[in-house]
Amino acid sequence: VLATPAYVSAELVRPLTPMAAGLMDMIPYASTATISLIYPAEAVGNRLQGFGFVVPRIEGRDLIAATWTSLKWPHRAPPEDVSVRCYLGGVGREAILQRDDEALVQCVREELASIVGLLATPHYVEVNRWNRAMPQYTLGHLDRLAQLEAALSRFGGLAVTGAGYRGVGLPDCIRDGAETAAKLLGVTGGDMVRIALSPSVFPADLTGRGPLLPGILTEPVRKNPRSVLLVEGIGMARPDVCALFA
């Protein structure tokens, strides 16, 4: 099972099935950046309400959204701090990502000052860039998926899953991974090994990154080499759910 981005999977299957590769090539991806800022809670006061906001494109701003991370998930910052995550880039607005990290931080600080009156100086900032990380479902996407499935069906046990096909959100990826694994069970006659990775597996930090998955997952596969392993992960900046066939 290929749970890599569609453009990566396309290169992997191109020698085997150029038609499937060509269909995956037609799934565009947008790039974004997240800027995380930590402020002293006393300096923020009551300026931040709710869980954040999304900026309509008609506003013509560089900032596309902001999340009050520590208000949504209190464990993301100590009680004396407030964590804010801002988003830049996206379809048609990727030119700003050519700026350096310092310029991106300055940009979001100016936007926060303008929109919510947040003038405080953060005592920690972190910039993460996500190149070609957000798949876009353009007109005819479902028809192309049907053609892709037909092209891959010629090769028993070969399947693709992930955000590039039937939903970019974590619940969509879990569902698609489970359905892909279930289909493979019919082909391989193996057993399902389900591992739910709770938030405690991934240390809570600004980026949400945790330990590498292979070190966690190899032992169950080694014990049951004909199993389909369904992984449900939480806490990664780019949520990924993989169905792995050994």
Tab-separated table of C-alpha atoms in Angstrom, residues 12-199:
chain	number	residue	atom	x	y	z
A	12	LEU	CA	6.854	4.507	-7.691
A	13	VAL	CA	4.258	2.915	-9.968
A	14	ARG	CA	5.262	4.579	-13.255
A	15	PRO	CA	7.425	1.657	-14.446
A	16	LEU	CA	4.574	-0.735	-13.668
A	17	THR	CA	1.550	1.231	-14.850
A	18	PRO	CA	2.127	4.560	-16.608
A	19	MET	CA	-1.638	5.084	-16.810
A	20	ALA	CA	-2.049	5.062	-13.020
A	21	ALA	CA	0.999	7.281	-12.635
A	22	GLY	CA	-0.433	9.774	-15.110
A	23	LEU	CA	-3.707	9.927	-13.197
A	24	MET	CA	-1.885	10.588	-9.920
A	25	ASP	CA	0.159	13.276	-11.647
A	26	MET	CA	-3.118	15.115	-12.214
A	27	ILE	CA	-3.681	15.642	-8.464
A	28	PRO	CA	-2.186	19.082	-7.709
A	29	TYR	CA	-0.720	19.975	-4.340
A	30	ALA	CA	-0.443	23.395	-2.708
A	31	SER	CA	2.308	24.585	-0.366
A	32	THR	CA	1.759	26.293	2.966
A	33	ALA	CA	3.665	27.512	5.994
A	34	THR	CA	2.686	27.521	9.659
A	35	ILE	CA	4.104	30.062	12.060
A	36	SER	CA	3.754	29.219	15.736
A	37	LEU	CA	4.125	31.986	18.291
A	38	ILE	CA	4.190	31.785	22.103
A	39	TYR	CA	3.074	34.867	24.040
A	40	PRO	CA	2.938	35.593	27.774
A	41	ALA	CA	-0.718	35.144	28.733
A	42	GLU	CA	-0.740	38.377	30.727
A	43	ALA	CA	0.372	40.330	27.636
A	44	VAL	CA	-2.414	38.820	25.525
A	45	GLY	CA	-5.210	39.445	28.010
A	46	ASN	CA	-8.693	38.755	26.641
A	47	ARG	CA	-7.925	39.665	23.032
A	48	LEU	CA	-8.198	36.065	21.854
A	49	GLN	CA	-11.738	34.683	21.868
A	50	GLY	CA	-13.045	31.382	20.498
A	51	PHE	CA	-10.545	29.118	18.771
A	52	GLY	CA	-9.286	31.361	15.965
A	53	PHE	CA	-10.466	32.582	12.564
A	54	VAL	CA	-10.280	32.050	8.802
A	55	VAL	CA	-9.640	35.019	6.505
A	56	PRO	CA	-11.892	35.219	3.404
A	57	ARG	CA	-9.907	35.487	0.180
A	58	ILE	CA	-11.802	38.675	-0.703
A	59	GLU	CA	-9.986	40.445	2.137
A	60	GLY	CA	-6.758	40.249	0.140
A	61	ARG	CA	-4.618	39.541	3.193
A	62	ASP	CA	-1.506	37.395	3.408
A	63	LEU	CA	-2.766	35.573	6.498
A	64	ILE	CA	-5.236	32.819	5.597
A	65	ALA	CA	-6.090	31.605	9.112
A	66	ALA	CA	-5.030	31.657	12.742
A	67	THR	CA	-5.680	29.179	15.536
A	68	TRP	CA	-5.485	29.884	19.254
A	69	THR	CA	-3.770	26.558	19.739
A	70	SER	CA	-3.595	26.548	23.519
A	71	LEU	CA	-7.261	27.523	23.823
A	72	LYS	CA	-8.242	24.538	21.683
A	73	TRP	CA	-5.789	22.177	23.393
A	74	PRO	CA	-4.647	23.518	26.793
A	75	HIS	CA	-1.727	21.077	26.971
A	76	ARG	CA	-0.027	22.819	24.041
A	77	ALA	CA	1.331	25.611	26.255
A	78	PRO	CA	2.002	26.190	29.971
A	79	PRO	CA	-0.759	28.059	31.877
A	80	GLU	CA	1.309	31.257	31.859
A	81	ASP	CA	1.600	31.232	28.052
A	82	VAL	CA	-0.666	31.390	25.010
A	83	SER	CA	0.135	29.519	21.793
A	84	VAL	CA	-0.965	30.910	18.419
A	85	ARG	CA	-0.523	29.209	15.055
A	86	CYS	CA	-0.828	31.205	11.826
A	87	TYR	CA	-1.136	29.925	8.269
A	88	LEU	CA	0.270	31.370	5.059
A	89	GLY	CA	0.317	30.219	1.451
A	90	GLY	CA	-2.222	27.950	-0.177
A	91	VAL	CA	-3.577	27.883	-3.715
A	92	GLY	CA	-2.892	31.121	-5.542
A	93	ARG	CA	-1.100	32.616	-2.543
A	94	GLU	CA	2.161	30.688	-2.522
A	95	ALA	CA	4.391	33.581	-3.631
A	96	ILE	CA	4.738	34.734	-0.022
A	97	LEU	CA	6.528	31.489	0.798
A	98	GLN	CA	9.549	32.784	-1.139
A	99	ARG	CA	10.267	35.116	1.794
A	100	ASP	CA	12.651	34.054	4.545
A	101	ASP	CA	11.464	32.933	7.975
A	102	GLU	CA	12.024	36.310	9.605
A	103	ALA	CA	9.846	38.017	6.995
A	104	LEU	CA	7.056	35.453	7.481
A	105	VAL	CA	7.076	36.009	11.238
A	106	GLN	CA	6.940	39.770	10.752
A	107	CYS	CA	4.058	39.351	8.310
A	108	VAL	CA	1.856	37.344	10.677
A	109	ARG	CA	2.628	39.618	13.610
A	110	GLU	CA	1.454	42.606	11.588
A	111	GLU	CA	-1.673	40.717	10.530
A	112	LEU	CA	-2.493	39.731	14.126
A	113	ALA	CA	-1.994	43.308	15.250
A	114	SER	CA	-4.333	44.557	12.532
A	115	ILE	CA	-7.062	41.935	12.948
A	116	VAL	CA	-7.222	41.237	16.704
A	117	GLY	CA	-5.084	44.000	18.169
A	118	LEU	CA	-2.381	41.621	19.368
A	119	LEU	CA	0.649	43.887	19.811
A	120	ALA	CA	2.624	41.801	22.320
A	121	THR	CA	6.025	40.381	21.435
A	122	PRO	CA	6.193	36.567	21.346
A	123	HIS	CA	9.009	35.034	23.344
A	124	TYR	CA	9.216	32.036	21.015
A	125	VAL	CA	8.478	31.571	17.309
A	126	GLU	CA	8.802	28.620	14.959
A	127	VAL	CA	8.284	28.445	11.201
A	128	ASN	CA	7.409	25.194	9.435
A	129	ARG	CA	7.135	25.006	5.674
A	130	TRP	CA	4.989	22.345	4.017
A	131	ASN	CA	6.008	22.060	0.382
A	132	ARG	CA	3.365	20.412	-1.816
A	133	ALA	CA	1.525	19.207	1.283
A	134	MET	CA	-2.139	20.025	0.580
A	135	PRO	CA	-3.817	17.979	-2.184
A	136	GLN	CA	-6.437	19.787	-4.241
A	137	TYR	CA	-9.530	18.067	-5.589
A	138	THR	CA	-10.161	19.657	-8.967
A	139	LEU	CA	-13.093	19.124	-11.319
A	140	GLY	CA	-13.290	15.478	-12.399
A	141	HIS	CA	-11.370	14.182	-9.366
A	142	LEU	CA	-13.790	11.332	-8.589
A	143	ASP	CA	-13.834	10.202	-12.213
A	144	ARG	CA	-10.040	10.083	-12.228
A	145	LEU	CA	-10.086	8.076	-8.990
A	146	ALA	CA	-12.349	5.509	-10.626
A	147	GLN	CA	-9.897	5.238	-13.525
A	148	LEU	CA	-6.999	4.980	-11.079
A	149	GLU	CA	-8.641	2.106	-9.206
A	150	ALA	CA	-9.270	0.315	-12.495
A	151	ALA	CA	-5.623	0.738	-13.515
A	152	LEU	CA	-4.340	-0.565	-10.178
A	153	SER	CA	-6.809	-3.465	-10.036
A	154	ARG	CA	-4.703	-5.322	-12.591
A	155	PHE	CA	-2.082	-5.820	-9.884
A	156	GLY	CA	-3.468	-7.764	-6.927
A	157	GLY	CA	-2.421	-6.358	-3.577
A	158	LEU	CA	-1.401	-2.944	-4.924
A	159	ALA	CA	-3.357	0.019	-3.548
A	160	VAL	CA	-2.993	3.686	-2.665
A	161	THR	CA	-4.397	5.609	0.283
A	162	GLY	CA	-3.950	8.955	1.948
A	163	ALA	CA	-5.052	12.568	1.820
A	164	GLY	CA	-4.695	12.840	-1.951
A	165	TYR	CA	-7.736	10.739	-2.773
A	166	ARG	CA	-10.916	10.833	-0.638
A	167	GLY	CA	-10.468	13.464	2.043
A	168	VAL	CA	-7.637	15.524	3.515
A	169	GLY	CA	-8.805	15.448	7.142
A	170	LEU	CA	-7.715	12.939	9.760
A	171	PRO	CA	-11.138	11.199	9.942
A	172	ASP	CA	-11.145	10.866	6.136
A	173	CYS	CA	-7.645	9.387	6.143
A	174	ILE	CA	-8.573	6.910	8.885
A	175	ARG	CA	-11.660	5.830	6.960
A	176	ASP	CA	-9.779	5.477	3.676
A	177	GLY	CA	-6.939	3.591	5.358
A	178	ALA	CA	-9.402	1.198	7.004
A	179	GLU	CA	-11.275	0.582	3.748
A	180	THR	CA	-8.012	0.020	1.872
A	181	ALA	CA	-6.819	-2.441	4.529
A	182	ALA	CA	-10.153	-4.284	4.433
A	183	LYS	CA	-9.889	-4.684	0.665
A	184	LEU	CA	-6.373	-6.066	1.019
A	185	LEU	CA	-7.549	-8.588	3.579
A	186	GLY	CA	-9.770	-10.062	0.891
A	187	VAL	CA	-6.763	-10.390	-1.399
A	188	THR	CA	-4.162	-11.667	1.073
A	189	GLY	CA	-6.241	-13.644	3.520
A	190	GLY	CA	-4.225	-12.064	6.339
A	191	ASP	CA	-5.296	-10.747	9.714
A	192	MET	CA	-5.834	-7.193	10.816
A	193	VAL	CA	-3.501	-5.715	13.400
A	194	ARG	CA	-4.852	-2.365	14.605
A	195	ILE	CA	-2.649	0.031	16.515
A	196	ALA	CA	-4.190	3.266	17.783
A	197	LEU	CA	-1.482	5.787	18.558
A	198	SER	CA	-2.797	8.032	21.334
A	199	PRO	CA	-1.593	11.622	21.815
